[in-house]
Amino acid sequence: MSRKTILAIESSCDETALCLIEGSGIREFTIRAECIASQNSIHELYGGVVPELASREHLRNLPILLQAVLRNSGMSLSDLSTIAVTQGPGLKGCLMTGMNFAIGLSAALSIPLVGAHHIEGHVLSALMDNEWLEFPFLCLVVSGGHTELYHVTDVGRYALLARTIDDAAGEAFDKSASLLGFEYPGGAKLAALADSVQGTRFSFPRPMLKSSGLSYSGLKTAISQEVRRLGEQVQSPAIRAELAFAIQESIIEQLVRKTHEYSAQLQIETIAVVGGVAANQRLRATFQAHFSQVAFPEPRHATDNAGMIAYSALLRGCLGRPLPFPGCAKARWPLETLEDAE
Ligand code: KG4
Ligand code: ZN
C-alpha cells in the first residue's frame, strides 16, 4: 500500500479542526500535526451553538489553521496527496464551509478529495488510539448530538443496536449543567464539580427501556423539579456538587447497563466508548470496572477533532474504499446507512 499524506478538515459543529496524517495502514501512521479552534466563548453567550456564527468562525479559522498545521509539521502544500473533509452529519452551513474550502484546495493542488463521516470518525478514533483493539467490538458513541451503540465488525460495517429516543448523553450533561447555572456547554464543568465529592443524598431516574432505546428526557424533568423544590438551597456549593454527582451517576449508569445488556446478548466483551462524553473520567472508570476490555480515544480525540477524520480517510483509502465526495453536505446521515454497511 502506497504512503498517503492526507489533510483532514472537520467543521461539522462549533470546532474548526485540521489534521495532517501520513501513513499506509491501520497501524502504520503518524499524525504530523493537529490544530483546533474552539468557539465556546462565542456560543456560550447564547446558551447553544448559533449556526450562522459558527459558519462565519469556520470561514475565518480555516486558512489560519491551514498555515498552523503546515508550520507545525514542517510540510508544504505540495507534500499533500489527498484532502478529506467531513460531509456530515452536522450543521449544514458549517459542513458546507469546510467542504468549500476543501474543494478549493483540492482543485488548486490537483489532488483527490474524499468525504468523511463524522460519526465513523468517532468510532474509528478508538482504533487509532488503542493498538490492541481489534474487530469485532461494541462501540458506544456518546456526544453532544448522538448516543448510539453499534456492533462494529469492520471499517464500514456498523450495525445499530440501540439509540437514544430523545436527548443525547452530552445534551443531557449540558442541559443538566444549565439547570445548575453553568454556561453552555456545561458538560465538562458539571463533571468537574461532580468529581469534587464522594457521594450524594440525591438520586435521579435511570430508565431502563425494554426496547433498543435510551432516554434522558425524564432525567431533565426530575432535575428541574428537584432544583425548584430546593429553591435557594441550590446556591449552596455542597448541594450543587451533590446534585452534579447524582446527575453524572444517572447518565453513566444508564449507558453502562444498556451496553451490558448487548454485551451479554452478543457475547462481546470488547467495548469502545467514543465521542465528547468519553472524555468523562468517571465514565471511564465505571466502564473499566464493568468490562474486561475497554478502549477510549485519548481525551483530545474524544471531543470533536480532525485526527479522527484524517485516520478514517486513511483507513478507507488503504482499503480501497474511500467515501465518495458527492459535493453535498448531509445534515442527517445515520452511520448504519453508509453504503458498505451490512
Ligand atoms: O463529540 P463532541 O465534541 O461533539 C459532538 O459531536 O457533539 O461532544 C460534545 C459533548 C458536549 O455535550 C459536551 O458537554 C460533552 O461532549 N462533554 C462532556 C465532557 N467533555 C465534553 N460531558 C461530560 N463530561 C466531560 N468531561
Ligand atoms: Zn462529534
Coordinates of N, CA, C and O and ligand atoms in Angstrom, one line a residue, residues 118 122 143 304, ligand 2:
H118 N -18.6 12.0 10.1 CA -18.2 12.4 11.4 C -18.3 11.3 12.5 O -17.4 11.1 13.3
H122 N -15.6 9.2 14.9 CA -15.6 9.0 16.3 C -15.3 7.5 16.6 O -14.5 7.1 17.4
S143 N -22.0 11.7 22.3 CA -21.5 13.0 22.0 C -22.6 14.0 22.3 O -23.6 13.6 22.9
D304 N -14.7 16.6 19.6 CA -14.5 16.8 18.1 C -13.1 17.2 17.8 O -12.5 18.0 18.4
Ligands
ZN2 ZN -18.6 14.7 17.4

